[in-house]
Structures are given as C-alpha cells and as structure tokens.
Tab-separated table of C-alpha atoms in Angstrom:
chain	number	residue	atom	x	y	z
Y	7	UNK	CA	-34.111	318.361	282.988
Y	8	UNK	CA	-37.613	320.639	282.722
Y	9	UNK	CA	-35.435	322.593	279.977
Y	10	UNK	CA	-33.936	319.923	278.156
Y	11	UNK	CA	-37.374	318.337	277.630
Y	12	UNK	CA	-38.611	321.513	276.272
Y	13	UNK	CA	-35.774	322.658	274.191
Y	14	UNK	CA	-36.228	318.370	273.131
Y	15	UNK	CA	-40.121	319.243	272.128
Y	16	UNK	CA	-39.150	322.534	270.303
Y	17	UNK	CA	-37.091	320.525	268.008
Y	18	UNK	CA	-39.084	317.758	267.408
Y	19	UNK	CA	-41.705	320.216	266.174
Y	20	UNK	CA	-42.664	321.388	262.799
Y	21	UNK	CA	-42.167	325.310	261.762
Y	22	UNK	CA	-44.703	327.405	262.244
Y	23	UNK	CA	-47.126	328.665	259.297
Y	24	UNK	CA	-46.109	331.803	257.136
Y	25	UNK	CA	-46.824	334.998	259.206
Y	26	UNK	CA	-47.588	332.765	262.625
Y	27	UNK	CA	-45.149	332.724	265.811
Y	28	UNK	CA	-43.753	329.639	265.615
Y	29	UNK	CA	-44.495	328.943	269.140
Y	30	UNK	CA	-45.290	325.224	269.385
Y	31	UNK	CA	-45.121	324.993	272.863
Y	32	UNK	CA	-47.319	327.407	273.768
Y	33	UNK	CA	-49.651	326.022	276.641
Y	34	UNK	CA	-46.400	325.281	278.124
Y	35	UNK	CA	-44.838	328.331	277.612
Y	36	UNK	CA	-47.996	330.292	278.724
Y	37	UNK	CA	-47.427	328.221	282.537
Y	38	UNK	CA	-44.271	329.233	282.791
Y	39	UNK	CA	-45.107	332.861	281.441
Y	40	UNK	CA	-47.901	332.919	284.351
Y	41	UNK	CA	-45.310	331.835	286.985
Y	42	UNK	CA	-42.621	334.269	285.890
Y	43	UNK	CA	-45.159	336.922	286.163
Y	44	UNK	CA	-45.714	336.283	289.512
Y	45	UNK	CA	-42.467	335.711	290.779
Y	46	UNK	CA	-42.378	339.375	289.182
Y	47	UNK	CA	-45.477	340.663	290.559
Y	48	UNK	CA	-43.612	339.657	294.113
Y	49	UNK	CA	-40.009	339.962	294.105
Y	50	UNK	CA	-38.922	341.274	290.818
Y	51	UNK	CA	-41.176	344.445	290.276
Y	52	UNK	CA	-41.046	345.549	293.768
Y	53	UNK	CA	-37.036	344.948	294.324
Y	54	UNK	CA	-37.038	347.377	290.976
Y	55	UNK	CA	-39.455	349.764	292.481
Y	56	UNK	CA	-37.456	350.073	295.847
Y	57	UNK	CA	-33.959	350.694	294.152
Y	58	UNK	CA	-35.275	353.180	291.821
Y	59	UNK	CA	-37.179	355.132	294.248
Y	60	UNK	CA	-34.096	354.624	296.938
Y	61	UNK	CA	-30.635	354.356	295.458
Y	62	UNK	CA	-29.448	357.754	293.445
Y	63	UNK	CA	-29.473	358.111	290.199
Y	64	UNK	CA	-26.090	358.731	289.840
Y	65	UNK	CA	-25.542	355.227	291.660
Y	66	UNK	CA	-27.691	353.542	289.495
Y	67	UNK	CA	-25.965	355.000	286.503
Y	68	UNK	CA	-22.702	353.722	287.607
Y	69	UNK	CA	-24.073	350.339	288.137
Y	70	UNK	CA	-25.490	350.005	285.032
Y	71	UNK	CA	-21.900	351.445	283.133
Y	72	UNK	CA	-20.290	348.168	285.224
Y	73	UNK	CA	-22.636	345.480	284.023
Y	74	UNK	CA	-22.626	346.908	280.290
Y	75	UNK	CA	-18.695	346.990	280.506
Y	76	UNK	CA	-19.007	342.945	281.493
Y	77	UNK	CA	-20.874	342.265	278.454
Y	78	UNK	CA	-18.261	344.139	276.068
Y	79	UNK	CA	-15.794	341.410	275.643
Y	80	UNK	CA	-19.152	338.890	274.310
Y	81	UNK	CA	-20.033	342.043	272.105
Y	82	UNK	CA	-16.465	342.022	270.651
Y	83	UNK	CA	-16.104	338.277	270.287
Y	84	UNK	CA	-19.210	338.247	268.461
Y	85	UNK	CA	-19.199	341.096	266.232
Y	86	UNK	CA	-15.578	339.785	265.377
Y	87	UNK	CA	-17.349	336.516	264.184
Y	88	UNK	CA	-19.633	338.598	261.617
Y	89	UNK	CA	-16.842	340.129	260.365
Y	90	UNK	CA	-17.509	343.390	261.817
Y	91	UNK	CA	-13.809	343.837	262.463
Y	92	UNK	CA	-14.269	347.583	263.573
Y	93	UNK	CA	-17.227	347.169	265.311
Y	94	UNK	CA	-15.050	344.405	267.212
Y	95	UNK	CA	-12.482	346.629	267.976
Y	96	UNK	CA	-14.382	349.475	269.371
Y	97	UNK	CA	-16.166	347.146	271.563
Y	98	UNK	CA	-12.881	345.718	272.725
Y	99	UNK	CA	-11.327	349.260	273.329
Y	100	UNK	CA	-15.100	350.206	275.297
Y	101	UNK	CA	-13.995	347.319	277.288
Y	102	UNK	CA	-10.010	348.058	277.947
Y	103	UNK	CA	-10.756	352.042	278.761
Y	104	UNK	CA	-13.286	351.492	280.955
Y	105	UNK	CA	-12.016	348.915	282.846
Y	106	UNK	CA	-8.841	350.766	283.422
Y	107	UNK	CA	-9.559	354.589	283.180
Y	108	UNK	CA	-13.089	353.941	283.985
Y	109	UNK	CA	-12.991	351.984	286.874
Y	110	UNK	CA	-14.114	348.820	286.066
Y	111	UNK	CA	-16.307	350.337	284.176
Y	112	UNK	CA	-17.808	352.711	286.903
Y	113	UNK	CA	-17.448	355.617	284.840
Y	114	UNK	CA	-17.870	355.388	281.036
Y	115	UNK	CA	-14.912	357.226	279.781
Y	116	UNK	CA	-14.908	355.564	276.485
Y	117	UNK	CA	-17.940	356.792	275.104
Y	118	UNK	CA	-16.798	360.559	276.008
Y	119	UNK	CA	-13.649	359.141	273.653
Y	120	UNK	CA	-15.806	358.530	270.682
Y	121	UNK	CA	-15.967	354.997	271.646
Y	122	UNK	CA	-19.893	353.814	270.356
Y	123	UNK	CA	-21.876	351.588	273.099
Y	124	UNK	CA	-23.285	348.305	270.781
Y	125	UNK	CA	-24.430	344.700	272.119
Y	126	UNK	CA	-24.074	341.815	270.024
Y	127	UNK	CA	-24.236	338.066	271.373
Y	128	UNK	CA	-24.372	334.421	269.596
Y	129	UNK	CA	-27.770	334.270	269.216
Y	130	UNK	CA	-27.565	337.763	266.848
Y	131	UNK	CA	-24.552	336.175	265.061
Y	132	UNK	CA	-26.297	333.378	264.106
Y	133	UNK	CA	-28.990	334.938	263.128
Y	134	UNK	CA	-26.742	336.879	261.034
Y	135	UNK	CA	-25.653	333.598	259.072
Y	136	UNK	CA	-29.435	332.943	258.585
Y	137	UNK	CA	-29.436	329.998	261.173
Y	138	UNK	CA	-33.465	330.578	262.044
Y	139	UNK	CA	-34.576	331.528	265.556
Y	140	UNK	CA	-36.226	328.372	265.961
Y	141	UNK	CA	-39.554	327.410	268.503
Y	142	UNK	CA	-40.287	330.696	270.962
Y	143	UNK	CA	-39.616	329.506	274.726
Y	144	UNK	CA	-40.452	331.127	277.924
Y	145	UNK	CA	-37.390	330.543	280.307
Y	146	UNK	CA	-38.534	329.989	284.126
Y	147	UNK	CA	-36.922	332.576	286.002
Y	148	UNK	CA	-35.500	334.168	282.659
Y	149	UNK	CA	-38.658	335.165	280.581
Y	150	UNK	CA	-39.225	335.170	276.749
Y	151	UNK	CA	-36.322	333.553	274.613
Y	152	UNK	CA	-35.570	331.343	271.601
Y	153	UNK	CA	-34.111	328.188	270.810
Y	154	UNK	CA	-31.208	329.644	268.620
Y	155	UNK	CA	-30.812	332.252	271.477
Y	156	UNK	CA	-30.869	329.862	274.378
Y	157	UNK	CA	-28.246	328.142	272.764
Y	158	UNK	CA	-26.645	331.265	271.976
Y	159	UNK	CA	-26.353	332.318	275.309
Y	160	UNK	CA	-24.332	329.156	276.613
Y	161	UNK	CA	-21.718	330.150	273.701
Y	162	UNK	CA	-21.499	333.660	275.060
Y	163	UNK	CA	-20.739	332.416	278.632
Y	164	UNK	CA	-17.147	331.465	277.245
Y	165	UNK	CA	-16.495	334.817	276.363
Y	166	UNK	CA	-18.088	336.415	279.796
Y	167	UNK	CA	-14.957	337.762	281.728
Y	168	UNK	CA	-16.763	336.449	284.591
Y	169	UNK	CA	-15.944	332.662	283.701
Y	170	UNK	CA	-12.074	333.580	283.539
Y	171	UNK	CA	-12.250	334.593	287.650
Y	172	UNK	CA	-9.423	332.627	289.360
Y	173	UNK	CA	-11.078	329.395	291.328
Y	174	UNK	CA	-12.237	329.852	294.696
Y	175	UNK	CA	-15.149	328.407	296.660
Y	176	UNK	CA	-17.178	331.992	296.189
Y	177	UNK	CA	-16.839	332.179	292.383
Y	178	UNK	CA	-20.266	330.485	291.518
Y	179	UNK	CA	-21.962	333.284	293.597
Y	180	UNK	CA	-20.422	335.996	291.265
Y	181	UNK	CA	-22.523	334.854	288.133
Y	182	UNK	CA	-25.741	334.703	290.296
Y	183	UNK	CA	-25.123	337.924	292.226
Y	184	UNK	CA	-24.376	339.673	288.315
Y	185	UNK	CA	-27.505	338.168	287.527
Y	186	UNK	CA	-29.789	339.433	290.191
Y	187	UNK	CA	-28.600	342.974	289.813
Y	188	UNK	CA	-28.482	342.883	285.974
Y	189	UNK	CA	-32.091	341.781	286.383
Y	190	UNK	CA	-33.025	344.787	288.990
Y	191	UNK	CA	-31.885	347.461	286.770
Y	192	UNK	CA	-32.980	345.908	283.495
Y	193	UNK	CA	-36.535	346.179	285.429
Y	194	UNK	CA	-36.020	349.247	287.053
Y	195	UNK	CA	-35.383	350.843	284.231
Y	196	UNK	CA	-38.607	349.410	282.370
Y	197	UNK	CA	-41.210	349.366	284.699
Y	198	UNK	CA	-43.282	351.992	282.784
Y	199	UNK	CA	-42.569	350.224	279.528
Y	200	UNK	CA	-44.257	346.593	280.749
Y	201	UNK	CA	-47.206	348.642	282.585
Y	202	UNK	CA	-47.980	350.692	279.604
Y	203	UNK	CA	-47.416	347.112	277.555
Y	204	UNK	CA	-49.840	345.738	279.787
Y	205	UNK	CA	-52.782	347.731	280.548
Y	206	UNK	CA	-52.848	348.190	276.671
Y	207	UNK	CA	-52.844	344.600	276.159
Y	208	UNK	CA	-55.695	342.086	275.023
Y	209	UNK	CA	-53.276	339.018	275.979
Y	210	UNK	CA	-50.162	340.155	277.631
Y	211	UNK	CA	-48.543	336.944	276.933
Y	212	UNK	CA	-48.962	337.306	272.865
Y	213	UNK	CA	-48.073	340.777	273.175
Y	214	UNK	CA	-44.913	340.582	274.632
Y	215	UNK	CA	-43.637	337.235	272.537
Y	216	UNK	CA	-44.755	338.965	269.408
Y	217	UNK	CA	-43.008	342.070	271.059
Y	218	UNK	CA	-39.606	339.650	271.470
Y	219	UNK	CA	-39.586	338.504	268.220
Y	220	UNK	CA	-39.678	341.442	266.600
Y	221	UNK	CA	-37.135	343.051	268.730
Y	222	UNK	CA	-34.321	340.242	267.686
Y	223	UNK	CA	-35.219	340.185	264.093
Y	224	UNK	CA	-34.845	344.031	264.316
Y	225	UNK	CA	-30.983	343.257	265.668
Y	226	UNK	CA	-30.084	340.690	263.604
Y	227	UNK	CA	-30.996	343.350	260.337
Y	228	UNK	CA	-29.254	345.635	262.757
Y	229	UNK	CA	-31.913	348.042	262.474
Y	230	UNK	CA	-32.337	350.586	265.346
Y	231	UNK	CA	-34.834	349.305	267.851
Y	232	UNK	CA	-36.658	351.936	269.930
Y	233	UNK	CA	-36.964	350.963	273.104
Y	234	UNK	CA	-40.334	352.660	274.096
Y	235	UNK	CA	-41.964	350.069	271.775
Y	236	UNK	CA	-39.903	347.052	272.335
Y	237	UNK	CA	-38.108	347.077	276.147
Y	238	UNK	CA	-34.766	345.122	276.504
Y	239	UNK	CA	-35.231	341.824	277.362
C-alpha cells in the first residue's frame, strides 16, 4: 500500500523543470533513502564485507556467472522487443550454453564462444520508445529507481525463468533467496565504489540519484557506462 501511494503521488505530479531531477517526492524519498542506508550500514554492507573477505574468489565468480545467466532470458525478451533481433539471439544462446554446457550457468562457456554478455530489461525498452522515466523513487529495501522502471521490472518478472518453476510450497522462497544473494554480490562487488561515492559527497542522497539517472539514460542511448563512475544498481 506504502508503494502504491507513492507511485499514486509520482503521477499526480507535474514534470520537473528543464535540467532539474524530476524528483517530486523527495522528502519522502530522502526517509526512505535514510532507512535503506541503515539497513545497509547493518546487514547489507557487512554481509558483503564477510563474503568477500571469506568465500573464494573463484566461488564468488561462479555465483555471479549463475545469477547473470537467470537474467539472460529478460535480456533476450527485451532486446527482441527493440528489434535488436541479434542482440536477442546472442542473449538467448548466452542463456541455452550456459545452462547446459555451463552448468546452470556455473561456468560461462558462452562468452569463451564469442557469445557477448549484455543486460537489457523493460524499463530500458521503454525508454527506448521514448516513454519518459517518470518521478525518481527510492524503493524501501530496493534503493534508487524510477517510475517507468518500477513498472518495468514487474513486466520483466514474466520473463524471469524463475516464475516458470513447477508449484510447490518452497517456490516463493526461490525469488527471495535469488534476491538476497543477487544483492550480496551486487554489494560486494561495489563496496569501494559507494565509499569513494560517499566520502566525496556534499549530499550522498543527490549524488547517488543524480548518479542513477544518468546511468539509465546512458543505457537507454546504449552508450557504454563505466562502472567506476556510476556502480550497478
């Protein structure tokens, strides 16, 4: 309900002036930004510290190659919907190698066969057909985000391989328990990033929303982004 009344308020509001983030809900996004940060400073960050100080590198690699090989399947479906018909396909061949050859996608085999790693999801596509990103929102528990993505991501759930797991009473633990560890090695491998981001920040909060928005734009143009500069969300 807390979402649907903000994502209600985004749309009810006016664009944003020329050259401003169009971030209407700011003093409510800035509450939620302060709770995520904690929730980071004191679960987040230090499950991220522990399991890159603790778990191999090699493990971690491998773990990574499996959640990237879930996401292929939304990366075809989407690239397939902008007309990127071979950008579609290698995606969907990524996907087919390395679940097979690779393992479920423990080893990436496909890139060694010429196969490119891309991401593309809904929000990217629509941005591609010049839908606008809409109001900036700060997602409790999921961090900076737009209205066009937010409602991008609920399209790119029907195209998750994860939905498509035969039903059983466990099943709605396998989206949360992708989740958790998608979110401990997106952090662990960008704790340095948000540090540096930090400590060299006036307002954190503007930083990393201005940071956000300029990453996506970037993607829709698909223009390289480095990731130094702007960390993966």
């Amino acid at each position: 309900r807390f979402l649907a009344i903000m994502v209600l308020g985004a749309a009810l509001t006016g664009c944003a002036a020329p050259g401003e983030p169009n971030d209407p809900l700011e003093p409510i996004n800035r509450a939620v930004f302060d709770f995520n940060q904690r929730l980071d400073r004191n679960a987040a960050l230090p499950a991220a510290s522990y399991y890159a100080e603790n778990v191999p590198g090699s493990v971690r690699g491998h773990v990574h190659n499996v959640l990237s090989n879930i996401s292929q399947p939304v990366t075809a479906a989407n690239y397939l919907m902008q007309g990127e018909v071979s950008f579609a396909g290698e995606a969907a061949g990524r996907f087919l190698v390395n679940t097979t050859v690779g393992l479920v996608g423990i080893f990436d085999v496909a890139t060694d066969w010429g196969l490119e790693a891309r991401s593309r999801d809904f929000g990217l596509t629509l941005g591609n057909v010049g839908v606008p990103e809409g109001p900036y929102l700060v997602i409790p528990f999921g961090g900076s985000s737009a209205l066009r993505d937010l409602a991008g991501s609920y399209v790119d759930g029907y195209f998750s391989p994860l939905r498509y797991i035969g039903s059983y009473s466990g099943r709605p633990y396998v989206g949360l328990f992708k989740n958790v560890i998608g979110t401990v090695d997106n952090r662990s491998q960008n704790i340095e990033t948000y540090r540096e981001i930090e400590r060299n920040s006036v307002d954190y909060y503007a930083t990393m929303r201005n940071n956000y928005l300029q990453r996506r734009a970037r993607l829709v143009e698909q223009k390289a982004v480095m990731t130094a500069e702007l960390p993966d969300f």
